[in-house]
């Protein structure tokens, strides 16, 4: 799908459709030659992803990460993967799931307190404006957070620390770039010599598909898409699975575990991430106006009903 070339200053160019995206190798910033402009502040008037900003959500977000870092162990992840990998909770369409998320607000997000369907459509519509020919990326944006249905009774009503927040590998050392890293001191894996080294249970270049990630909506939605035989490209599944893996795509941590396919797919994730993060705003989307377009994409890439 994507090819690369070099500019005179040796920054790679990611080619897709008729667009060019320049990814800066030092800080992974995306220089966008399109119509979406990064806003100067989040919905609360603060810098995006500023976990120390004096906002009304600061304390609750930090408490969320404390619980997340204490409880996300390799044993927990294995249990969750076994339980939810059965996909025996409910059957419903993609759009039905979008509507179900209307009442969900992410407790880990310092940038937005709107229902999730607003964020999904903001992200998808921002991408659609800049990349009209990449319909798979529009749909990926719409569905990337649907795994947050894990908070509902039909799905076990998991606590938010087991659903949202930045994700990270378990089974190896917790990188210091992970937000509120200090709370890992209370995680038993942090003190287990089998799990607290750079590689832990993994090996160099093993590939992220061999790595156990902290449990949450990313991994669950990846399972749903893959097991329901979605025809989305591999880059889309990579985005869904790792879009909350900020230690990697923001800080460059854990690259020693990546293989060549991961490296290529990461370029698409970095493109996607700008829209996922910076499209959060109070600008409302006319749901009924855009609904027919997204229904056509779900019909193209998914069965009518999915097992969840």
PDB file of C-alpha atoms in Angstrom:
ATOM      1  CA  UNK A   1       0.000   0.000   0.000  1.00  0.00           C
ATOM      2  CA  UNK A   2       2.614   2.521   1.062  1.00  0.00           C
ATOM      3  CA  UNK A   3       5.984   3.169  -0.517  1.00  0.00           C
ATOM      4  CA  UNK A   4       8.822   5.342   0.721  1.00  0.00           C
ATOM      5  CA  UNK A   5      11.366   7.693  -0.802  1.00  0.00           C
ATOM      6  CA  UNK A   6      13.928  10.068   0.663  1.00  0.00           C
ATOM      7  CA  UNK A   7      14.003  13.830   0.752  1.00  0.00           C
ATOM      8  CA  UNK A   8      17.178  15.874   0.690  1.00  0.00           C
ATOM      9  CA  UNK A   9      17.254  16.003   4.486  1.00  0.00           C
ATOM     10  CA  UNK A  10      16.778  12.210   4.660  1.00  0.00           C
ATOM     11  CA  UNK A  11      13.301  12.271   6.218  1.00  0.00           C
ATOM     12  CA  UNK A  12      11.192   9.410   4.781  1.00  0.00           C
ATOM     13  CA  UNK A  13       8.135  10.243   2.735  1.00  0.00           C
ATOM     14  CA  UNK A  14       5.144   7.922   3.072  1.00  0.00           C
ATOM     15  CA  UNK A  15       3.241   7.733  -0.221  1.00  0.00           C
ATOM     16  CA  UNK A  16      -0.447   6.866  -0.390  1.00  0.00           C
ATOM     17  CA  UNK A  17      -2.993   7.850  -2.990  1.00  0.00           C
ATOM     18  CA  UNK A  18      -2.071  11.298  -4.279  1.00  0.00           C
ATOM     19  CA  UNK A  19      -0.889  12.526  -0.889  1.00  0.00           C
ATOM     20  CA  UNK A  20       2.543  12.763   0.707  1.00  0.00           C
ATOM     21  CA  UNK A  21       3.232  12.566   4.405  1.00  0.00           C
ATOM     22  CA  UNK A  22       6.590  13.439   5.918  1.00  0.00           C
ATOM     23  CA  UNK A  23       7.473  11.675   9.146  1.00  0.00           C
ATOM     24  CA  UNK A  24      10.237  13.275  11.155  1.00  0.00           C
ATOM     25  CA  UNK A  25      12.560  10.557  12.419  1.00  0.00           C
ATOM     26  CA  UNK A  26      13.541  12.363  15.611  1.00  0.00           C
ATOM     27  CA  UNK A  27      10.164  12.967  17.216  1.00  0.00           C
ATOM     28  CA  UNK A  28       7.644  11.185  14.981  1.00  0.00           C
ATOM     29  CA  UNK A  29       5.793  14.451  14.303  1.00  0.00           C
ATOM     30  CA  UNK A  30       3.648  14.388  11.196  1.00  0.00           C
ATOM     31  CA  UNK A  31       3.950  17.284   8.783  1.00  0.00           C
ATOM     32  CA  UNK A  32       0.646  17.186   6.982  1.00  0.00           C
ATOM     33  CA  UNK A  33       0.224  18.603   3.500  1.00  0.00           C
ATOM     34  CA  UNK A  34      -3.540  18.577   3.686  1.00  0.00           C
ATOM     35  CA  UNK A  35      -6.473  20.449   5.177  1.00  0.00           C
ATOM     36  CA  UNK A  36      -6.537  19.238   8.779  1.00  0.00           C
ATOM     37  CA  UNK A  37      -4.792  21.710  11.085  1.00  0.00           C
ATOM     38  CA  UNK A  38      -3.590  20.748  14.543  1.00  0.00           C
ATOM     39  CA  UNK A  39      -5.440  22.831  17.159  1.00  0.00           C
ATOM     40  CA  UNK A  40      -3.443  24.726  19.753  1.00  0.00           C
ATOM     41  CA  UNK A  41      -5.185  23.183  22.755  1.00  0.00           C
ATOM     42  CA  UNK A  42      -7.582  20.453  23.825  1.00  0.00           C
ATOM     43  CA  UNK A  43     -11.227  20.851  24.765  1.00  0.00           C
ATOM     44  CA  UNK A  44     -10.213  22.116  28.244  1.00  0.00           C
ATOM     45  CA  UNK A  45      -7.792  24.732  26.881  1.00  0.00           C
ATOM     46  CA  UNK A  46      -4.656  22.760  27.816  1.00  0.00           C
ATOM     47  CA  UNK A  47      -1.848  21.139  25.829  1.00  0.00           C
ATOM     48  CA  UNK A  48      -2.824  17.720  24.473  1.00  0.00           C
ATOM     49  CA  UNK A  49      -1.841  14.726  26.624  1.00  0.00           C
ATOM     50  CA  UNK A  50      -0.564  16.951  29.430  1.00  0.00           C
ATOM     51  CA  UNK A  51      -1.087  14.720  32.466  1.00  0.00           C
ATOM     52  CA  UNK A  52       0.241  17.379  34.837  1.00  0.00           C
ATOM     53  CA  UNK A  53      -2.048  20.186  33.689  1.00  0.00           C
ATOM     54  CA  UNK A  54      -4.237  21.633  36.422  1.00  0.00           C
ATOM     55  CA  UNK A  55      -7.512  20.454  34.928  1.00  0.00           C
ATOM     56  CA  UNK A  56     -10.669  19.152  36.547  1.00  0.00           C
ATOM     57  CA  UNK A  57      -9.740  15.635  35.415  1.00  0.00           C
ATOM     58  CA  UNK A  58      -6.117  15.542  36.599  1.00  0.00           C
ATOM     59  CA  UNK A  59      -6.691  13.614  39.831  1.00  0.00           C
ATOM     60  CA  UNK A  60      -9.134  11.112  38.374  1.00  0.00           C
ATOM     61  CA  UNK A  61      -6.856  10.402  35.391  1.00  0.00           C
ATOM     62  CA  UNK A  62      -3.870   9.802  37.688  1.00  0.00           C
ATOM     63  CA  UNK A  63      -5.921   7.484  39.909  1.00  0.00           C
ATOM     64  CA  UNK A  64      -6.987   5.609  36.778  1.00  0.00           C
ATOM     65  CA  UNK A  65      -3.354   5.022  35.796  1.00  0.00           C
ATOM     66  CA  UNK A  66      -2.435   3.962  39.309  1.00  0.00           C
ATOM     67  CA  UNK A  67      -5.011   1.170  39.197  1.00  0.00           C
ATOM     68  CA  UNK A  68      -4.059   0.286  35.625  1.00  0.00           C
ATOM     69  CA  UNK A  69      -0.351  -0.049  36.402  1.00  0.00           C
ATOM     70  CA  UNK A  70      -0.902  -2.081  39.556  1.00  0.00           C
ATOM     71  CA  UNK A  71      -3.251  -4.615  37.986  1.00  0.00           C
ATOM     72  CA  UNK A  72      -2.029  -5.071  34.397  1.00  0.00           C
ATOM     73  CA  UNK A  73       0.040  -8.225  34.876  1.00  0.00           C
ATOM     74  CA  UNK A  74       0.902 -11.012  32.465  1.00  0.00           C
ATOM     75  CA  UNK A  75      -1.488 -13.346  34.303  1.00  0.00           C
ATOM     76  CA  UNK A  76      -4.344 -10.861  33.951  1.00  0.00           C
ATOM     77  CA  UNK A  77      -3.671 -10.414  30.241  1.00  0.00           C
ATOM     78  CA  UNK A  78      -3.656 -14.171  29.591  1.00  0.00           C
ATOM     79  CA  UNK A  79      -6.984 -14.597  31.422  1.00  0.00           C
ATOM     80  CA  UNK A  80      -8.611 -11.744  29.516  1.00  0.00           C
ATOM     81  CA  UNK A  81      -7.383 -12.998  26.143  1.00  0.00           C
ATOM     82  CA  UNK A  82      -8.726 -16.458  26.851  1.00  0.00           C
ATOM     83  CA  UNK A  83     -12.094 -15.219  28.079  1.00  0.00           C
ATOM     84  CA  UNK A  84     -12.790 -12.543  25.463  1.00  0.00           C
ATOM     85  CA  UNK A  85     -11.182 -14.422  22.594  1.00  0.00           C
ATOM     86  CA  UNK A  86     -14.248 -16.685  22.626  1.00  0.00           C
ATOM     87  CA  UNK A  87     -16.349 -13.828  21.166  1.00  0.00           C
ATOM     88  CA  UNK A  88     -19.475 -15.256  22.738  1.00  0.00           C
ATOM     89  CA  UNK A  89     -20.937 -12.159  24.409  1.00  0.00           C
ATOM     90  CA  UNK A  90     -23.335 -10.820  21.791  1.00  0.00           C
ATOM     91  CA  UNK A  91     -23.970 -10.429  18.054  1.00  0.00           C
ATOM     92  CA  UNK A  92     -24.417  -6.975  16.562  1.00  0.00           C
ATOM     93  CA  UNK A  93     -23.392  -4.798  13.628  1.00  0.00           C
ATOM     94  CA  UNK A  94     -20.602  -2.227  13.600  1.00  0.00           C
ATOM     95  CA  UNK A  95     -23.070   0.677  13.634  1.00  0.00           C
ATOM     96  CA  UNK A  96     -25.073  -0.818  16.498  1.00  0.00           C
ATOM     97  CA  UNK A  97     -21.840  -0.908  18.467  1.00  0.00           C
ATOM     98  CA  UNK A  98     -21.113   2.733  17.600  1.00  0.00           C
ATOM     99  CA  UNK A  99     -24.514   3.741  18.964  1.00  0.00           C
ATOM    100  CA  UNK A 100     -23.981   1.656  22.092  1.00  0.00           C
ATOM    101  CA  UNK A 101     -20.889   3.727  22.899  1.00  0.00           C
ATOM    102  CA  UNK A 102     -22.944   6.922  22.959  1.00  0.00           C
ATOM    103  CA  UNK A 103     -23.035   6.833  26.753  1.00  0.00           C
ATOM    104  CA  UNK A 104     -19.335   6.058  27.306  1.00  0.00           C
ATOM    105  CA  UNK A 105     -16.778   8.660  28.474  1.00  0.00           C
ATOM    106  CA  UNK A 106     -13.100   7.649  28.691  1.00  0.00           C
ATOM    107  CA  UNK A 107     -11.754   8.132  32.239  1.00  0.00           C
ATOM    108  CA  UNK A 108      -8.125   7.985  31.063  1.00  0.00           C
ATOM    109  CA  UNK A 109      -8.397  10.825  28.532  1.00  0.00           C
ATOM    110  CA  UNK A 110      -7.254  14.252  29.757  1.00  0.00           C
ATOM    111  CA  UNK A 111      -8.309  15.894  26.489  1.00  0.00           C
ATOM    112  CA  UNK A 112     -12.000  15.105  26.046  1.00  0.00           C
ATOM    113  CA  UNK A 113     -15.140  14.379  28.018  1.00  0.00           C
ATOM    114  CA  UNK A 114     -17.542  13.871  25.112  1.00  0.00           C
ATOM    115  CA  UNK A 115     -19.273  10.528  24.370  1.00  0.00           C
ATOM    116  CA  UNK A 116     -17.157   8.191  22.269  1.00  0.00           C
ATOM    117  CA  UNK A 117     -19.281   8.305  19.122  1.00  0.00           C
ATOM    118  CA  UNK A 118     -18.386  11.999  18.838  1.00  0.00           C
ATOM    119  CA  UNK A 119     -14.661  11.184  18.949  1.00  0.00           C
ATOM    120  CA  UNK A 120     -15.030   8.323  16.458  1.00  0.00           C
ATOM    121  CA  UNK A 121     -16.741  10.510  13.887  1.00  0.00           C
ATOM    122  CA  UNK A 122     -14.445  13.495  14.499  1.00  0.00           C
ATOM    123  CA  UNK A 123     -11.447  11.283  13.795  1.00  0.00           C
ATOM    124  CA  UNK A 124     -12.990   9.596  10.760  1.00  0.00           C
ATOM    125  CA  UNK A 125     -14.223  12.827   9.175  1.00  0.00           C
ATOM    126  CA  UNK A 126     -10.879  14.590   9.689  1.00  0.00           C
ATOM    127  CA  UNK A 127      -9.089  11.741   7.908  1.00  0.00           C
ATOM    128  CA  UNK A 128     -11.728  11.607   5.184  1.00  0.00           C
ATOM    129  CA  UNK A 129     -11.165  15.274   4.323  1.00  0.00           C
ATOM    130  CA  UNK A 130      -7.417  14.872   3.868  1.00  0.00           C
ATOM    131  CA  UNK A 131      -7.404  11.349   2.395  1.00  0.00           C
ATOM    132  CA  UNK A 132     -10.652  10.889   0.446  1.00  0.00           C
ATOM    133  CA  UNK A 133      -9.438   7.837  -1.494  1.00  0.00           C
ATOM    134  CA  UNK A 134      -8.367   5.790   1.552  1.00  0.00           C
ATOM    135  CA  UNK A 135     -11.775   4.506   2.604  1.00  0.00           C
ATOM    136  CA  UNK A 136     -10.239   1.715   4.713  1.00  0.00           C
ATOM    137  CA  UNK A 137      -8.595   4.382   6.865  1.00  0.00           C
ATOM    138  CA  UNK A 138     -11.915   6.215   7.312  1.00  0.00           C
ATOM    139  CA  UNK A 139     -13.522   3.015   8.581  1.00  0.00           C
ATOM    140  CA  UNK A 140     -10.531   2.205  10.788  1.00  0.00           C
ATOM    141  CA  UNK A 141     -10.998   5.580  12.467  1.00  0.00           C
ATOM    142  CA  UNK A 142     -14.690   4.898  13.023  1.00  0.00           C
ATOM    143  CA  UNK A 143     -14.144   1.509  14.656  1.00  0.00           C
ATOM    144  CA  UNK A 144     -10.778   1.865  16.421  1.00  0.00           C
ATOM    145  CA  UNK A 145     -12.334   2.465  19.851  1.00  0.00           C
ATOM    146  CA  UNK A 146     -15.325   0.116  19.648  1.00  0.00           C
ATOM    147  CA  UNK A 147     -13.665  -2.292  22.062  1.00  0.00           C
ATOM    148  CA  UNK A 148     -14.710   0.095  24.829  1.00  0.00           C
ATOM    149  CA  UNK A 149     -17.997  -1.807  24.917  1.00  0.00           C
ATOM    150  CA  UNK A 150     -16.135  -3.934  27.494  1.00  0.00           C
ATOM    151  CA  UNK A 151     -17.533  -1.465  30.029  1.00  0.00           C
ATOM    152  CA  UNK A 152     -21.128  -2.614  29.437  1.00  0.00           C
ATOM    153  CA  UNK A 153     -22.903  -5.371  31.434  1.00  0.00           C
ATOM    154  CA  UNK A 154     -23.259  -7.690  28.422  1.00  0.00           C
ATOM    155  CA  UNK A 155     -19.477  -7.720  28.126  1.00  0.00           C
ATOM    156  CA  UNK A 156     -18.658  -8.247  31.795  1.00  0.00           C
ATOM    157  CA  UNK A 157     -18.673  -4.580  32.839  1.00  0.00           C
ATOM    158  CA  UNK A 158     -14.901  -4.428  33.236  1.00  0.00           C
ATOM    159  CA  UNK A 159     -13.385  -1.531  35.211  1.00  0.00           C
ATOM    160  CA  UNK A 160     -11.990   1.259  33.050  1.00  0.00           C
ATOM    161  CA  UNK A 161      -8.388   0.438  33.985  1.00  0.00           C
ATOM    162  CA  UNK A 162      -8.914  -2.828  32.050  1.00  0.00           C
ATOM    163  CA  UNK A 163     -10.418  -1.069  29.029  1.00  0.00           C
ATOM    164  CA  UNK A 164      -8.752   2.264  28.242  1.00  0.00           C
ATOM    165  CA  UNK A 165      -5.508   4.166  28.712  1.00  0.00           C
ATOM    166  CA  UNK A 166      -2.094   3.922  27.071  1.00  0.00           C
ATOM    167  CA  UNK A 167      -1.069   0.334  26.404  1.00  0.00           C
ATOM    168  CA  UNK A 168       2.307  -1.359  26.907  1.00  0.00           C
ATOM    169  CA  UNK A 169       3.833  -4.854  26.746  1.00  0.00           C
ATOM    170  CA  UNK A 170       3.664  -7.183  29.724  1.00  0.00           C
ATOM    171  CA  UNK A 171       6.256  -9.896  30.215  1.00  0.00           C
ATOM    172  CA  UNK A 172       9.177  -7.470  29.954  1.00  0.00           C
ATOM    173  CA  UNK A 173      10.322  -4.288  31.696  1.00  0.00           C
ATOM    174  CA  UNK A 174       7.857  -1.400  31.868  1.00  0.00           C
ATOM    175  CA  UNK A 175       9.525   1.434  29.964  1.00  0.00           C
ATOM    176  CA  UNK A 176       9.951   4.725  31.830  1.00  0.00           C
ATOM    177  CA  UNK A 177       8.193   6.612  29.031  1.00  0.00           C
ATOM    178  CA  UNK A 178       4.853   5.111  30.120  1.00  0.00           C
ATOM    179  CA  UNK A 179       2.693   7.785  31.706  1.00  0.00           C
ATOM    180  CA  UNK A 180       2.715   7.688  35.549  1.00  0.00           C
ATOM    181  CA  UNK A 181       5.395   5.005  35.467  1.00  0.00           C
ATOM    182  CA  UNK A 182       5.961   5.264  39.233  1.00  0.00           C
ATOM    183  CA  UNK A 183       2.867   3.161  39.965  1.00  0.00           C
ATOM    184  CA  UNK A 184       4.448   0.069  38.430  1.00  0.00           C
ATOM    185  CA  UNK A 185       6.336  -0.274  41.709  1.00  0.00           C
ATOM    186  CA  UNK A 186       3.172  -1.903  43.048  1.00  0.00           C
ATOM    187  CA  UNK A 187       2.834  -4.334  40.112  1.00  0.00           C
ATOM    188  CA  UNK A 188       4.135  -7.832  41.010  1.00  0.00           C
ATOM    189  CA  UNK A 189       5.618  -8.329  37.527  1.00  0.00           C
ATOM    190  CA  UNK A 190       7.867  -5.321  38.140  1.00  0.00           C
ATOM    191  CA  UNK A 191       9.707  -7.368  40.784  1.00  0.00           C
ATOM    192  CA  UNK A 192       9.743 -10.684  38.895  1.00  0.00           C
ATOM    193  CA  UNK A 193      13.170 -11.330  37.274  1.00  0.00           C
ATOM    194  CA  UNK A 194      11.478 -13.329  34.503  1.00  0.00           C
ATOM    195  CA  UNK A 195       9.530 -10.250  33.417  1.00  0.00           C
ATOM    196  CA  UNK A 196      11.491  -7.143  34.465  1.00  0.00           C
ATOM    197  CA  UNK A 197      14.362  -7.134  31.952  1.00  0.00           C
ATOM    198  CA  UNK A 198      14.520  -5.350  28.584  1.00  0.00           C
ATOM    199  CA  UNK A 199      13.510  -8.471  26.638  1.00  0.00           C
ATOM    200  CA  UNK A 200      11.776 -10.466  29.373  1.00  0.00           C
ATOM    201  CA  UNK A 201      10.073 -13.448  27.742  1.00  0.00           C
ATOM    202  CA  UNK A 202      10.653 -12.080  24.215  1.00  0.00           C
ATOM    203  CA  UNK A 203      13.571 -11.858  21.782  1.00  0.00           C
ATOM    204  CA  UNK A 204      14.939  -9.118  19.556  1.00  0.00           C
ATOM    205  CA  UNK A 205      12.858  -8.590  16.417  1.00  0.00           C
ATOM    206  CA  UNK A 206      10.293 -11.200  17.428  1.00  0.00           C
ATOM    207  CA  UNK A 207       7.441  -9.063  16.092  1.00  0.00           C
ATOM    208  CA  UNK A 208       4.704  -7.280  18.015  1.00  0.00           C
ATOM    209  CA  UNK A 209       2.210 -10.020  17.182  1.00  0.00           C
ATOM    210  CA  UNK A 210       4.260 -12.246  19.519  1.00  0.00           C
ATOM    211  CA  UNK A 211       4.092  -9.688  22.345  1.00  0.00           C
ATOM    212  CA  UNK A 212       1.392  -9.694  25.036  1.00  0.00           C
ATOM    213  CA  UNK A 213       0.018  -6.180  25.426  1.00  0.00           C
ATOM    214  CA  UNK A 214      -1.772  -4.811  28.486  1.00  0.00           C
ATOM    215  CA  UNK A 215      -5.434  -5.719  28.232  1.00  0.00           C
ATOM    216  CA  UNK A 216      -7.907  -3.196  26.888  1.00  0.00           C
ATOM    217  CA  UNK A 217     -10.204  -2.130  24.094  1.00  0.00           C
ATOM    218  CA  UNK A 218      -7.421  -2.140  21.484  1.00  0.00           C
ATOM    219  CA  UNK A 219      -6.694  -5.854  21.800  1.00  0.00           C
ATOM    220  CA  UNK A 220     -10.368  -6.743  22.063  1.00  0.00           C
ATOM    221  CA  UNK A 221     -11.389  -4.847  18.911  1.00  0.00           C
ATOM    222  CA  UNK A 222      -8.440  -6.382  17.055  1.00  0.00           C
ATOM    223  CA  UNK A 223      -9.741  -9.833  18.009  1.00  0.00           C
ATOM    224  CA  UNK A 224     -13.254  -8.923  16.887  1.00  0.00           C
ATOM    225  CA  UNK A 225     -12.075  -7.627  13.499  1.00  0.00           C
ATOM    226  CA  UNK A 226      -9.705 -10.512  12.817  1.00  0.00           C
ATOM    227  CA  UNK A 227     -11.956 -13.367  13.953  1.00  0.00           C
ATOM    228  CA  UNK A 228     -14.969 -11.979  12.093  1.00  0.00           C
ATOM    229  CA  UNK A 229     -12.895 -12.142   8.885  1.00  0.00           C
ATOM    230  CA  UNK A 230     -12.740  -8.419   8.170  1.00  0.00           C
ATOM    231  CA  UNK A 231     -11.155  -7.639   4.798  1.00  0.00           C
ATOM    232  CA  UNK A 232      -9.439  -4.518   6.110  1.00  0.00           C
ATOM    233  CA  UNK A 233      -5.711  -4.398   5.217  1.00  0.00           C
ATOM    234  CA  UNK A 234      -3.036  -5.407   7.743  1.00  0.00           C
ATOM    235  CA  UNK A 235      -2.186  -1.758   8.415  1.00  0.00           C
ATOM    236  CA  UNK A 236      -5.754  -1.191   9.619  1.00  0.00           C
ATOM    237  CA  UNK A 237      -5.559  -4.117  12.046  1.00  0.00           C
ATOM    238  CA  UNK A 238      -2.203  -2.810  13.271  1.00  0.00           C
ATOM    239  CA  UNK A 239      -3.738   0.620  13.920  1.00  0.00           C
ATOM    240  CA  UNK A 240      -6.650  -0.880  15.826  1.00  0.00           C
ATOM    241  CA  UNK A 241      -4.356  -3.058  17.941  1.00  0.00           C
ATOM    242  CA  UNK A 242      -1.661  -0.492  18.766  1.00  0.00           C
ATOM    243  CA  UNK A 243      -3.257   2.959  18.554  1.00  0.00           C
ATOM    244  CA  UNK A 244      -2.949   3.375  22.348  1.00  0.00           C
ATOM    245  CA  UNK A 245       0.657   2.104  22.370  1.00  0.00           C
ATOM    246  CA  UNK A 246       2.054   5.612  22.948  1.00  0.00           C
ATOM    247  CA  UNK A 247       5.354   4.389  24.429  1.00  0.00           C
ATOM    248  CA  UNK A 248       6.126   3.066  20.936  1.00  0.00           C
ATOM    249  CA  UNK A 249       4.664   5.545  18.487  1.00  0.00           C
ATOM    250  CA  UNK A 250       5.284   8.661  20.570  1.00  0.00           C
ATOM    251  CA  UNK A 251       8.447   7.830  22.550  1.00  0.00           C
ATOM    252  CA  UNK A 252      10.088   5.163  20.387  1.00  0.00           C
ATOM    253  CA  UNK A 253      10.191   2.558  23.164  1.00  0.00           C
ATOM    254  CA  UNK A 254      10.088  -1.206  22.486  1.00  0.00           C
ATOM    255  CA  UNK A 255      11.344  -0.897  18.897  1.00  0.00           C
ATOM    256  CA  UNK A 256      13.739  -3.755  19.653  1.00  0.00           C
ATOM    257  CA  UNK A 257      10.724  -6.090  19.575  1.00  0.00           C
ATOM    258  CA  UNK A 258       9.490  -5.011  16.127  1.00  0.00           C
ATOM    259  CA  UNK A 259       9.935  -6.925  12.869  1.00  0.00           C
ATOM    260  CA  UNK A 260       9.982  -5.511   9.325  1.00  0.00           C
ATOM    261  CA  UNK A 261       6.196  -5.683   8.898  1.00  0.00           C
ATOM    262  CA  UNK A 262       5.741  -3.750  12.138  1.00  0.00           C
ATOM    263  CA  UNK A 263       8.087  -1.043  10.872  1.00  0.00           C
ATOM    264  CA  UNK A 264       6.018  -0.561   7.719  1.00  0.00           C
ATOM    265  CA  UNK A 265       2.688  -0.590   9.540  1.00  0.00           C
ATOM    266  CA  UNK A 266       3.975   1.871  12.149  1.00  0.00           C
ATOM    267  CA  UNK A 267       4.147   4.516   9.415  1.00  0.00           C
ATOM    268  CA  UNK A 268       0.394   4.216   8.931  1.00  0.00           C
ATOM    269  CA  UNK A 269      -0.221   4.306  12.672  1.00  0.00           C
ATOM    270  CA  UNK A 270       1.753   7.545  12.948  1.00  0.00           C
ATOM    271  CA  UNK A 271      -0.366   9.025  10.179  1.00  0.00           C
ATOM    272  CA  UNK A 272      -3.551   7.896  11.914  1.00  0.00           C
ATOM    273  CA  UNK A 273      -2.446   9.058  15.372  1.00  0.00           C
ATOM    274  CA  UNK A 274      -2.452  12.728  14.474  1.00  0.00           C
ATOM    275  CA  UNK A 275      -6.150  12.577  13.710  1.00  0.00           C
ATOM    276  CA  UNK A 276      -6.964  10.321  16.660  1.00  0.00           C
ATOM    277  CA  UNK A 277      -5.323  12.716  19.104  1.00  0.00           C
ATOM    278  CA  UNK A 278      -5.832  16.187  17.660  1.00  0.00           C
ATOM    279  CA  UNK A 279      -9.325  15.889  16.185  1.00  0.00           C
ATOM    280  CA  UNK A 280     -10.811  15.873  19.710  1.00  0.00           C
ATOM    281  CA  UNK A 281     -12.834  19.052  20.023  1.00  0.00           C
ATOM    282  CA  UNK A 282     -16.254  20.503  20.733  1.00  0.00           C
ATOM    283  CA  UNK A 283     -17.028  20.612  17.010  1.00  0.00           C
ATOM    284  CA  UNK A 284     -20.110  18.445  16.546  1.00  0.00           C
ATOM    285  CA  UNK A 285     -20.626  16.001  13.688  1.00  0.00           C
ATOM    286  CA  UNK A 286     -24.015  15.612  11.987  1.00  0.00           C
ATOM    287  CA  UNK A 287     -24.363  11.881  12.600  1.00  0.00           C
ATOM    288  CA  UNK A 288     -27.353  11.307  10.320  1.00  0.00           C
ATOM    289  CA  UNK A 289     -25.646  13.120   7.442  1.00  0.00           C
ATOM    290  CA  UNK A 290     -22.527  10.940   7.466  1.00  0.00           C
ATOM    291  CA  UNK A 291     -24.168   7.682   8.558  1.00  0.00           C
ATOM    292  CA  UNK A 292     -24.974   6.349   5.026  1.00  0.00           C
ATOM    293  CA  UNK A 293     -21.325   6.660   3.987  1.00  0.00           C
ATOM    294  CA  UNK A 294     -20.005   4.725   6.974  1.00  0.00           C
ATOM    295  CA  UNK A 295     -22.707   2.086   6.641  1.00  0.00           C
ATOM    296  CA  UNK A 296     -21.482   1.485   3.094  1.00  0.00           C
ATOM    297  CA  UNK A 297     -17.939   0.972   4.389  1.00  0.00           C
ATOM    298  CA  UNK A 298     -19.002  -1.491   7.058  1.00  0.00           C
ATOM    299  CA  UNK A 299     -20.821  -3.490   4.367  1.00  0.00           C
ATOM    300  CA  UNK A 300     -17.668  -3.474   2.246  1.00  0.00           C
ATOM    301  CA  UNK A 301     -15.234  -4.650   4.926  1.00  0.00           C
ATOM    302  CA  UNK A 302     -17.341  -6.551   7.485  1.00  0.00           C
ATOM    303  CA  UNK A 303     -20.194  -9.074   7.683  1.00  0.00           C
ATOM    304  CA  UNK A 304     -23.625  -7.675   8.580  1.00  0.00           C
ATOM    305  CA  UNK A 305     -23.469  -9.078  12.106  1.00  0.00           C
ATOM    306  CA  UNK A 306     -20.308  -9.684  14.122  1.00  0.00           C
ATOM    307  CA  UNK A 307     -19.565 -11.942  17.048  1.00  0.00           C
ATOM    308  CA  UNK A 308     -18.385  -9.913  20.037  1.00  0.00           C
TER     309      UNK A 308
END
